[in-house]
Amino acid sequence: MTSHSKDETALSRPLNVEQIVKKAQNFDYNPLIPLKYWLRTAGTLLKEAEIYEHEGNDQQTYLLLFRHAQLVIRNLSNHPDARQAHNRHALVQANKDVENGLVKLEVLKPRINKRFERYEQLLQDRDARRASVSGTDGSRIQEQKGSTHQGNHRRLLSDPAVTTDTETLAAGDNKEFAVKLAHKEIRRRDAARKATRQAGISKEVEQERRTAGVWGNWEEAFARNDDGIDQDTLSKQMQSVRSQVNGSTSGEVKNGSSRPSFESQRSNYRYPTVPEHSVYESWRPSPSPSFSDDYSTRSRPRSPEAPELPPKDYPHISSQYRAALPPRPQKEEMLPVRTASNTATKQIAKQDLKPSTFTFKPSAYLENGTPLRTIFLPPDLRHRFLSIAQPNTRANLETCGILCGTLISNALFISKLVIPDQESTSDTCETINESELFDYVDGEDLMVLGWIHTHPTQTCFMSSRDLHTHGGYQVMMPESIAIVCAPSKGDWGVFRLTDPPGMKTVLNCTQTGLFHPHAESTIYTDALRPGHVYEASGLEFDVVDLRP
């Protein structure tokens, strides 16, 4: 359907388990970052793995589950905050999630290696045919072996999220198609979640079965007739869900589905082991506080607090220091790249809009070479946010919001603007009642993709305090963005920390002042022009105001 350049094709070559493990272990862990942020990171890894698993992306599912196991067992269990009472229950649950993930890893391993070996065999067969036709001599064969070695090295650099089994799309050329895909998939997931709730299945049971991987393709029951969900349809869906909950958990699926069960045979591959005797096992949490019906608690660990939005003490800094503020990053021109055309995608029938069929390739990279998935941003979101913030802006008070969304076909779509309960001053916007915020986020199966806030009287830039706040978000997800709106200047921007040097500079900073300088001048950069963020006209989003 779409054409690929030579470089794009190289990106889609499969990896074996050993190569994926090396990538999974390649992440920066800093014990100085509070454990609550790392626990949210672990939860985000599981959410992403669940979506990639449902879309049939074995490679990325394996990478995320292995990274989750590595993070929880080898890092978080030894975190300085691990022995604090309010963290123990979350760590116990995280270790249970690891145990469930290890079962999935054992099933995924032979599938991944088999695909890799089949691909390598096809390459060897092709080279053998070429050699027989051209009559290649011994020296030529040796040269080909050297080329093969170089090719293997290039494959080590490929992205596990981009596979040969899907159609690879460039985000910039397929924004209209991305919007259609997102609308259909988000509606399907909403219908599935609604039917699950009406079937009388608690969030705790649902999450337990999701994490354990024992529902198989249960969501397929909700994939049909998603454009016209009536009472009869919901009734049938509820019966389907009940039958799967009360029936076998072997992972067998009707209607000819061949998706294997995660309860099948295990391999002897060595994964990180969960300690048999944990310092958390004997701990019993106190009863959780009750919440309203809309934000009932889940079986997953209590979500840590959101990164605080500390005050920016601009009026009190000297004019000399004001001149030393970090400059807004320049918008560099992106080199032209041959990308897939979107003309063919417009001809795709609606019933073919399946996330498992397509993969959006990375649209940008961190400074260290790590690929960044595309974030699709509704262009009207900032205008709606500014209208909500207008009363505060008139009173010279800051306003903040949380950008939430989901993962579809290796791209991130912002679909919710959540306004948390908050306390504001002219230079401060602090989230309060954060448990309610994350109960809502988890209950709707959302991911936190960043945050947005106003500078009522200041210009559009990231202050040192903004940088520290955003560091907590970017630890949870490298693609996380910070949108800054300066209504009095008619300006706005979308930013992320550089990596390196921005992330390490901020995370290792021990300065305690409300406003302090950093030595690095390139500590953050524009994420929109150019970057991994694309405005997608027509992308729908909801506003959820949690304020009293």
Coordinates of C-alpha atoms in Angstrom, one line a residue:
M1 CA 0.0 0.0 0.0
T2 CA 2.8 2.4 0.9
S3 CA 6.3 2.7 -0.5
H4 CA 9.3 2.3 1.7
S5 CA 12.8 3.8 1.4
K6 CA 15.8 1.6 2.0
D7 CA 16.3 3.0 5.5
E8 CA 12.7 2.4 6.4
T9 CA 12.9 -1.2 5.3
A10 CA 16.0 -1.7 7.5
L11 CA 14.0 -0.4 10.5
S12 CA 11.4 -3.2 10.1
R13 CA 13.8 -6.2 10.2
P14 CA 12.9 -8.5 13.1
L15 CA 15.0 -8.9 16.2
N16 CA 15.7 -12.0 18.3
V17 CA 15.2 -12.2 22.0
E18 CA 18.8 -11.5 22.9
Q19 CA 18.8 -8.3 20.9
I20 CA 15.4 -7.2 22.5
V21 CA 16.8 -7.9 26.0
K22 CA 19.8 -5.7 25.3
K23 CA 17.4 -2.8 24.3
A24 CA 15.1 -3.5 27.3
Q25 CA 18.0 -3.2 29.7
N26 CA 19.2 0.1 28.1
F27 CA 17.4 2.7 30.3
D28 CA 18.7 5.2 32.9
Y29 CA 17.7 4.5 36.5
N30 CA 18.2 7.3 39.1
P31 CA 17.5 6.4 42.7
L32 CA 17.3 10.1 43.6
I33 CA 14.0 10.2 41.7
P34 CA 11.2 9.6 44.2
L35 CA 9.8 6.1 44.1
K36 CA 6.3 7.3 43.4
Y37 CA 7.4 8.4 39.9
W38 CA 9.1 5.1 39.3
L39 CA 6.0 3.2 40.3
R40 CA 3.9 5.2 37.8
T41 CA 6.6 4.4 35.2
A42 CA 6.2 0.7 36.0
G43 CA 2.4 1.0 35.6
T44 CA 2.8 2.8 32.3
L45 CA 5.1 0.1 31.0
L46 CA 2.3 -2.5 31.7
K47 CA -0.3 -0.4 30.0
E48 CA 1.8 0.0 26.9
A49 CA 2.6 -3.7 26.9
E50 CA -1.0 -4.6 27.1
I51 CA -1.9 -2.5 24.0
Y52 CA 1.1 -3.8 22.0
E53 CA 0.1 -7.4 22.9
H54 CA -3.5 -6.8 21.8
E55 CA -2.2 -5.4 18.5
G56 CA 0.0 -8.5 18.0
N57 CA 3.3 -6.7 18.3
D58 CA 5.3 -9.5 20.1
Q59 CA 8.7 -7.7 20.0
Q60 CA 7.6 -4.5 21.7
T61 CA 5.4 -6.4 24.2
Y62 CA 8.5 -8.5 25.1
L63 CA 10.7 -5.4 25.5
L64 CA 8.2 -3.6 27.8
L65 CA 7.5 -6.6 30.0
F66 CA 11.2 -7.4 30.4
R67 CA 12.0 -3.8 31.2
H68 CA 9.2 -3.8 33.7
A69 CA 10.6 -6.9 35.4
Q70 CA 14.1 -5.4 35.4
L71 CA 12.9 -2.1 36.8
V72 CA 10.8 -3.6 39.6
I73 CA 13.0 -6.5 40.8
R74 CA 16.5 -5.0 40.4
N75 CA 15.8 -1.3 41.0
L76 CA 12.6 -0.4 42.8
S77 CA 12.9 -3.2 45.4
N78 CA 16.2 -1.5 46.5
H79 CA 15.0 2.1 46.2
P80 CA 15.7 4.3 49.2
D81 CA 11.9 4.8 49.6
A82 CA 11.1 1.1 49.4
R83 CA 10.8 0.5 53.1
Q84 CA 8.4 3.4 53.6
A85 CA 5.0 2.0 54.7
H86 CA 2.9 3.8 52.1
N87 CA 5.1 2.2 49.3
R88 CA 5.2 -1.4 50.5
H89 CA 1.8 -2.4 49.2
A90 CA 2.5 -0.9 45.8
L91 CA 5.8 -2.8 45.6
V92 CA 4.0 -6.1 46.6
Q93 CA 1.5 -5.6 43.7
A94 CA 4.3 -4.6 41.3
N95 CA 6.1 -7.9 42.1
K96 CA 2.9 -9.8 41.4
D97 CA 2.6 -8.0 38.1
V98 CA 6.2 -9.2 37.3
E99 CA 5.3 -12.8 38.0
N100 CA 2.4 -12.5 35.5
G101 CA 4.7 -10.8 33.0
L102 CA 7.3 -13.6 33.2
V103 CA 4.6 -16.1 32.1
K104 CA 4.0 -14.0 29.0
L105 CA 7.7 -13.7 28.3
E106 CA 8.1 -17.4 28.3
V107 CA 5.4 -17.7 25.6
L108 CA 6.6 -14.8 23.5
K109 CA 10.2 -16.0 23.4
P110 CA 9.9 -18.9 20.9
R111 CA 7.5 -17.0 18.7
I112 CA 10.0 -14.1 18.4
N113 CA 13.0 -16.3 17.8
K114 CA 11.1 -18.4 15.2
R115 CA 10.2 -15.3 13.3
F116 CA 13.8 -14.0 13.4
E117 CA 15.2 -17.4 12.3
R118 CA 12.7 -17.6 9.4
Y119 CA 13.7 -14.1 8.3
E120 CA 17.4 -15.0 8.5
Q121 CA 16.8 -18.2 6.5
L122 CA 15.0 -16.2 3.8
L123 CA 18.0 -13.9 3.5
Q124 CA 20.4 -16.8 3.2
D125 CA 18.2 -18.4 0.6
R126 CA 18.1 -15.2 -1.4
D127 CA 21.9 -14.7 -1.2
A128 CA 22.4 -18.3 -2.3
R129 CA 20.2 -17.9 -5.3
R130 CA 22.0 -14.7 -6.3
A131 CA 25.4 -16.4 -5.9
S132 CA 24.3 -19.3 -8.1
V133 CA 23.0 -17.0 -10.8
S134 CA 26.0 -14.7 -10.8
G135 CA 28.7 -17.4 -10.3
T136 CA 30.2 -15.6 -7.3
D137 CA 33.7 -16.8 -6.4
G138 CA 35.1 -17.5 -2.9
S139 CA 36.4 -14.0 -2.3
R140 CA 33.0 -12.6 -3.3
I141 CA 31.3 -14.9 -0.8
Q142 CA 33.6 -13.7 2.0
E143 CA 32.7 -10.2 1.0
Q144 CA 29.1 -11.1 1.2
K145 CA 29.6 -12.6 4.7
G146 CA 31.2 -9.3 5.8
S147 CA 28.1 -7.4 4.4
T148 CA 25.9 -9.8 6.3
H149 CA 27.7 -9.1 9.5
Q150 CA 27.2 -5.3 8.9
G151 CA 23.6 -6.0 8.2
N152 CA 23.2 -7.8 11.5
H153 CA 24.8 -4.8 13.2
R154 CA 22.3 -2.5 11.6
R155 CA 19.4 -4.8 12.7
L156 CA 20.7 -4.4 16.3
L157 CA 19.8 -0.7 15.9
S158 CA 16.3 -1.3 14.6
D159 CA 13.2 -0.4 16.5
P160 CA 11.3 -3.4 18.1
A161 CA 8.0 -1.5 17.8
V162 CA 8.3 -1.3 14.0
T163 CA 7.8 -4.8 12.6
T164 CA 7.6 -6.5 9.2
D165 CA 4.1 -7.7 9.9
T166 CA 2.4 -4.2 9.6
E167 CA 2.2 -1.3 7.1
T168 CA 4.7 1.3 8.2
L169 CA 3.3 4.9 8.0
A170 CA 4.9 8.3 8.3
A171 CA 2.9 10.5 10.8
G172 CA 3.3 13.7 8.9
D173 CA 1.9 12.2 5.7
N174 CA -1.0 10.3 7.3
K175 CA -2.5 12.7 9.8
E176 CA -6.0 12.4 8.4
F177 CA -5.8 8.7 8.3
A178 CA -4.5 8.7 11.9
V179 CA -7.5 10.6 13.1
K180 CA -9.9 8.1 11.5
L181 CA -8.0 5.2 13.0
A182 CA -8.0 6.8 16.4
H183 CA -11.7 7.6 16.4
K184 CA -12.6 4.1 15.5
E185 CA -10.3 2.4 18.0
I186 CA -11.1 4.8 20.9
R187 CA -14.8 4.2 20.4
R188 CA -14.2 0.4 20.3
R189 CA -12.3 0.6 23.6
D190 CA -14.9 2.8 25.3
A191 CA -17.6 0.4 24.2
A192 CA -15.6 -2.6 25.6
R193 CA -15.0 -0.8 28.9
K194 CA -18.7 0.2 29.2
A195 CA -19.9 -3.4 28.5
T196 CA -17.4 -4.8 31.0
R197 CA -18.7 -2.4 33.7
Q198 CA -22.4 -3.2 32.9
A199 CA -21.6 -6.9 33.0
G200 CA -21.1 -6.5 36.7
I201 CA -17.3 -7.2 36.5
S202 CA -15.4 -5.1 39.0
K203 CA -12.3 -3.1 38.0
E204 CA -10.3 -5.2 40.4
V205 CA -11.3 -8.5 38.6
E206 CA -10.8 -6.9 35.2
Q207 CA -7.4 -5.6 36.0
E208 CA -6.3 -8.9 37.6
R209 CA -7.3 -10.9 34.5
R210 CA -5.8 -8.3 32.1
T211 CA -2.5 -8.4 34.0
A212 CA -2.4 -12.2 34.2
G213 CA -3.2 -12.5 30.5
V214 CA -6.1 -15.0 31.0
W215 CA -8.8 -13.3 29.0
G216 CA -7.4 -14.2 25.6
N217 CA -9.2 -12.2 22.9
W218 CA -12.1 -11.2 25.2
E219 CA -12.2 -7.7 23.7
E220 CA -13.1 -9.2 20.3
A221 CA -16.6 -9.5 21.7
F222 CA -16.8 -5.7 21.6
A223 CA -15.1 -5.1 18.3
R224 CA -18.3 -5.7 16.3
N225 CA -21.0 -3.1 15.7
D226 CA -19.0 -0.5 17.6
D227 CA -20.6 2.4 15.6
G228 CA -24.1 1.6 16.9
I229 CA -24.0 0.3 20.4
D230 CA -27.6 -0.3 21.5
Q231 CA -29.0 -2.1 24.6
D232 CA -29.3 -5.5 22.8
T233 CA -25.7 -5.3 21.7
L234 CA -24.5 -4.4 25.2
S235 CA -26.6 -7.3 26.6
K236 CA -24.9 -9.8 24.2
Q237 CA -21.5 -8.3 25.0
M238 CA -22.1 -8.6 28.8
Q239 CA -23.1 -12.3 28.3
S240 CA -19.9 -12.9 26.4
V241 CA -17.8 -11.4 29.0
R242 CA -19.5 -13.3 31.8
S243 CA -19.0 -16.5 30.0
Q244 CA -15.3 -15.9 29.7
V245 CA -14.9 -14.8 33.3
N246 CA -16.8 -17.8 34.6
G247 CA -15.5 -20.3 32.1
S248 CA -12.0 -21.6 31.2
T249 CA -9.0 -19.4 31.4
S250 CA -6.9 -21.4 29.1
G251 CA -6.9 -18.6 26.6
E252 CA -8.8 -20.5 23.9
V253 CA -10.9 -18.2 21.8
K254 CA -13.9 -19.0 19.6
N255 CA -14.6 -18.1 16.0
G256 CA -11.4 -19.5 14.8
S257 CA -9.0 -17.2 16.6
S258 CA -5.5 -18.7 16.7
R259 CA -4.1 -16.4 19.4
P260 CA -2.1 -18.6 21.7
S261 CA -2.7 -18.7 25.4
F262 CA -0.1 -17.3 27.9
E263 CA -0.8 -20.4 30.0
S264 CA 0.9 -22.6 27.4
Q265 CA 4.2 -24.3 27.6
R266 CA 7.1 -22.6 29.2
S267 CA 10.7 -22.2 28.1
N268 CA 13.9 -22.5 30.1
Y269 CA 15.0 -19.0 29.3
R270 CA 16.4 -17.2 32.4
Y271 CA 14.5 -14.0 33.4
P272 CA 14.9 -11.9 36.5
T273 CA 13.7 -13.9 39.4
V274 CA 11.3 -12.7 42.0
P275 CA 12.8 -13.2 45.5
E276 CA 11.0 -16.0 47.5
H277 CA 11.2 -14.0 50.7
S278 CA 10.5 -10.3 50.4
V279 CA 10.6 -7.7 53.1
Y280 CA 7.2 -6.6 51.9
E281 CA 5.4 -10.0 52.2
S282 CA 4.5 -9.7 55.9
W283 CA 3.2 -6.2 55.6
R284 CA -0.6 -5.8 55.5
P285 CA -1.9 -2.4 54.2
S286 CA -4.5 -0.5 56.2
P287 CA -7.9 -0.2 54.7
S288 CA -8.0 2.1 51.7
P289 CA -10.1 5.3 52.0
S290 CA -13.3 5.1 50.2
F291 CA -14.0 7.2 47.1
S292 CA -17.1 8.0 45.1
D293 CA -18.6 5.5 42.7
D294 CA -17.0 7.3 39.8
Y295 CA -13.5 6.8 41.1
S296 CA -13.5 3.5 42.8
T297 CA -10.2 1.9 43.7
R298 CA -8.6 -0.8 41.6
S299 CA -6.5 -3.8 42.4
R300 CA -3.4 -2.2 41.0
P301 CA -1.2 -0.3 43.4
R302 CA -2.3 3.1 44.5
S303 CA -1.1 5.6 42.0
P304 CA 1.6 7.9 43.3
E305 CA 1.1 11.6 43.3
A306 CA 1.4 13.6 40.2
P307 CA 4.5 15.8 39.8
E308 CA 3.8 19.0 41.7
L309 CA 3.7 22.3 39.9
P310 CA 5.9 24.4 42.1
P311 CA 5.7 28.2 42.2
K312 CA 7.7 30.4 39.8
D313 CA 8.9 33.3 41.8
Y314 CA 9.3 35.6 38.8
P315 CA 8.3 39.0 40.4
H316 CA 10.9 38.5 43.1
I317 CA 14.0 37.9 40.9
S318 CA 16.4 40.6 40.0
S319 CA 16.4 42.2 36.6
Q320 CA 20.1 41.0 36.2
Y321 CA 19.1 37.4 36.8
R322 CA 16.0 37.8 34.6
A323 CA 18.3 38.4 31.7
A324 CA 20.0 35.0 32.4
L325 CA 16.8 33.0 31.8
P326 CA 17.4 30.1 29.4
P327 CA 16.5 31.2 25.9
R328 CA 13.6 29.6 24.1
P329 CA 15.1 26.9 21.8
Q330 CA 15.5 27.6 18.2
K331 CA 13.3 25.7 15.7
E332 CA 15.8 23.8 13.6
E333 CA 14.9 22.6 10.1
M334 CA 14.4 18.9 9.8
L335 CA 16.2 17.2 7.0
P336 CA 14.0 16.0 4.2
V337 CA 13.1 12.3 4.4
R338 CA 11.4 10.2 1.8
T339 CA 8.2 9.0 3.5
A340 CA 5.2 6.9 2.6
S341 CA 2.5 8.5 0.6
N342 CA -0.9 8.8 2.2
T343 CA -2.8 8.6 -1.1
A344 CA -3.4 4.9 -0.8
T345 CA -4.5 5.1 2.8
K346 CA -7.4 7.3 1.9
Q347 CA -8.8 4.4 -0.1
I348 CA -8.8 2.0 2.9
A349 CA -12.3 0.8 3.8
K350 CA -13.6 1.6 7.3
Q351 CA -13.7 -2.1 8.3
D352 CA -10.0 -2.3 7.6
L353 CA -9.0 0.3 10.2
K354 CA -7.4 -2.1 12.5
P355 CA -4.5 -0.9 14.7
S356 CA -2.7 -4.3 14.3
T357 CA -2.5 -3.6 10.5
F358 CA -0.5 -0.4 10.8
T359 CA 2.5 1.0 12.6
F360 CA 3.5 4.7 12.8
K361 CA 7.2 4.9 12.6
P362 CA 9.1 7.2 14.9
S363 CA 8.9 10.8 13.8
A364 CA 11.9 12.1 15.9
Y365 CA 14.7 10.9 18.1
L366 CA 16.2 11.9 21.4
E367 CA 19.7 13.4 21.3
N368 CA 21.0 9.9 22.3
G369 CA 19.4 8.3 19.3
T370 CA 16.4 6.7 21.1
P371 CA 13.3 6.9 18.8
L372 CA 10.3 8.9 19.9
R373 CA 6.8 7.8 19.1
T374 CA 4.6 10.4 17.5
I375 CA 2.1 12.3 19.7
F376 CA -1.0 13.5 17.8
L377 CA -2.3 16.7 19.4
P378 CA -5.8 18.2 18.8
P379 CA -5.2 21.7 17.6
D380 CA -8.3 23.0 19.4
L381 CA -7.1 21.7 22.8
R382 CA -5.1 24.7 23.8
H383 CA -7.9 27.1 22.9
R384 CA -10.4 25.1 25.0
F385 CA -7.9 25.1 27.9
L386 CA -7.4 28.8 27.7
S387 CA -11.1 29.4 27.8
I388 CA -11.3 27.2 30.9
A389 CA -8.4 29.1 32.4
Q390 CA -9.7 32.5 31.5
P391 CA -11.2 33.4 34.9
N392 CA -7.9 32.5 36.6
T393 CA -6.0 34.4 33.9
R394 CA -8.0 37.6 34.5
A395 CA -7.3 37.2 38.2
N396 CA -3.5 36.7 37.4
L397 CA -3.7 33.1 38.6
E398 CA -2.1 30.1 37.0
T399 CA -4.0 27.1 35.7
C400 CA -2.8 23.6 34.9
G401 CA -4.2 20.6 33.2
I402 CA -3.1 17.0 32.5
L403 CA -2.8 15.6 29.0
C404 CA -4.1 12.1 28.8
G405 CA -4.6 9.7 26.0
T406 CA -3.8 6.3 24.6
L407 CA -1.5 4.3 22.4
I408 CA -2.6 3.1 19.0
S409 CA -0.4 1.6 16.3
N410 CA 2.8 2.8 17.9
A411 CA 1.5 6.4 18.1
L412 CA 0.2 8.4 21.1
F413 CA -3.1 10.2 20.8
I414 CA -4.2 12.9 23.3
S415 CA -7.9 12.3 23.8
K416 CA -8.6 13.8 27.3
L417 CA -7.8 17.1 28.9
V418 CA -8.2 16.6 32.6
I419 CA -8.4 19.6 34.9
P420 CA -7.3 18.4 38.4
D421 CA -8.4 19.9 41.6
Q422 CA -5.8 22.7 42.2
E423 CA -4.7 25.7 44.2
S424 CA -3.4 28.6 42.3
T425 CA -1.6 31.9 42.9
S426 CA 0.0 34.3 40.5
D427 CA 3.1 32.1 40.3
T428 CA 1.8 28.8 41.6
C429 CA -0.4 26.0 40.5
E430 CA -0.4 23.0 42.7
T431 CA -2.5 19.8 42.1
I432 CA -4.4 18.6 45.2
N433 CA -6.5 15.5 45.8
E434 CA -4.2 13.7 43.4
S435 CA -5.6 10.2 44.3
E436 CA -8.9 11.2 42.7
L437 CA -7.0 12.3 39.5
F438 CA -5.1 9.0 39.1
D439 CA -8.2 6.9 40.1
Y440 CA -9.9 8.6 37.1
V441 CA -6.9 8.1 34.8
D442 CA -6.5 4.4 35.7
G443 CA -10.2 3.7 35.6
E444 CA -10.4 5.0 32.0
D445 CA -7.3 3.1 30.9
L446 CA -5.6 6.3 30.1
M447 CA -1.9 7.2 29.9
V448 CA -0.5 10.5 31.1
L449 CA 1.2 12.1 28.1
G450 CA 2.2 15.4 29.6
W451 CA 0.8 18.6 31.1
I452 CA -0.3 22.1 30.1
H453 CA -0.2 25.3 32.1
T454 CA -0.4 29.0 31.8
H455 CA 2.0 31.9 32.4
P456 CA -0.6 34.6 33.0
T457 CA 1.8 37.5 32.7
Q458 CA 5.1 35.9 31.7
T459 CA 6.5 34.9 28.3
C460 CA 6.4 31.4 26.9
F461 CA 9.4 29.5 28.2
M462 CA 10.3 26.7 30.6
S463 CA 11.5 28.0 34.0
S464 CA 13.8 26.0 36.1
R465 CA 10.9 24.9 38.2
D466 CA 9.0 23.9 35.1
L467 CA 12.0 21.8 34.1
H468 CA 12.0 20.0 37.4
T469 CA 8.3 19.4 37.2
H470 CA 8.5 18.0 33.7
G471 CA 11.4 15.7 34.6
G472 CA 8.9 13.7 36.6
Y473 CA 6.7 13.3 33.6
Q474 CA 9.5 12.5 31.1
V475 CA 10.8 9.8 33.5
M476 CA 7.4 8.1 33.2
M477 CA 7.4 8.3 29.4
P478 CA 10.2 9.8 27.2
E479 CA 7.6 11.3 24.8
S480 CA 5.9 13.3 27.5
I481 CA 5.4 17.0 26.6
A482 CA 4.9 20.3 28.4
I483 CA 2.7 22.9 26.8
V484 CA 3.2 26.4 28.0
C485 CA 0.6 29.1 27.2
A486 CA 1.3 32.8 27.6
P487 CA -2.1 34.4 26.9
S488 CA -0.9 37.9 27.6
K489 CA 1.7 37.5 24.9
G490 CA -0.4 35.5 22.5
D491 CA 2.2 32.8 22.4
W492 CA 2.5 29.1 23.2
G493 CA 5.0 26.2 22.9
V494 CA 5.4 22.5 23.2
F495 CA 8.6 21.4 24.9
R496 CA 10.6 18.4 26.1
L497 CA 13.9 18.0 28.0
T498 CA 16.9 17.1 25.9
D499 CA 18.5 13.8 26.6
P500 CA 21.4 14.4 26.9
P501 CA 22.0 16.9 28.5
G502 CA 18.7 18.1 29.9
M503 CA 17.3 15.0 31.6
K504 CA 20.5 14.2 33.6
T505 CA 21.1 17.9 34.4
V506 CA 17.6 18.3 35.9
L507 CA 17.4 14.9 37.6
N508 CA 20.9 15.4 39.2
C509 CA 20.2 18.9 40.3
T510 CA 20.1 19.4 44.1
Q511 CA 19.5 23.1 44.2
T512 CA 16.5 24.0 46.4
G513 CA 15.7 27.5 45.4
L514 CA 12.4 28.3 43.8
F515 CA 14.1 29.7 40.8
H516 CA 17.7 28.8 40.0
P517 CA 19.9 28.6 36.9
H518 CA 21.3 25.5 35.3
A519 CA 24.7 25.4 33.6
E520 CA 23.4 23.8 30.4
S521 CA 22.0 26.2 27.8
T522 CA 20.3 23.4 25.7
I523 CA 18.4 21.9 28.5
Y524 CA 15.1 21.8 26.7
T525 CA 13.9 21.9 23.1
D526 CA 10.8 22.5 20.9
A527 CA 8.8 19.2 20.4
L528 CA 6.4 20.6 17.8
R529 CA 8.4 22.3 15.1
P530 CA 10.3 20.1 14.4
G531 CA 9.8 17.2 16.8
H532 CA 7.6 14.2 17.6
V533 CA 4.4 16.2 18.1
Y534 CA 1.9 16.7 15.2
E535 CA -1.3 18.7 15.3
A536 CA -4.0 16.6 13.8
S537 CA -7.1 18.5 12.7
G538 CA -10.3 16.8 13.6
L539 CA -8.9 14.7 16.4
E540 CA -11.6 14.6 19.1
F541 CA -10.9 15.1 22.8
D542 CA -12.9 15.4 26.0
V543 CA -12.5 17.8 28.9
V544 CA -12.9 16.3 32.3
D545 CA -12.9 18.9 35.1
L546 CA -12.3 17.3 38.5
R547 CA -12.4 20.6 40.4
P548 CA -15.3 21.0 42.9

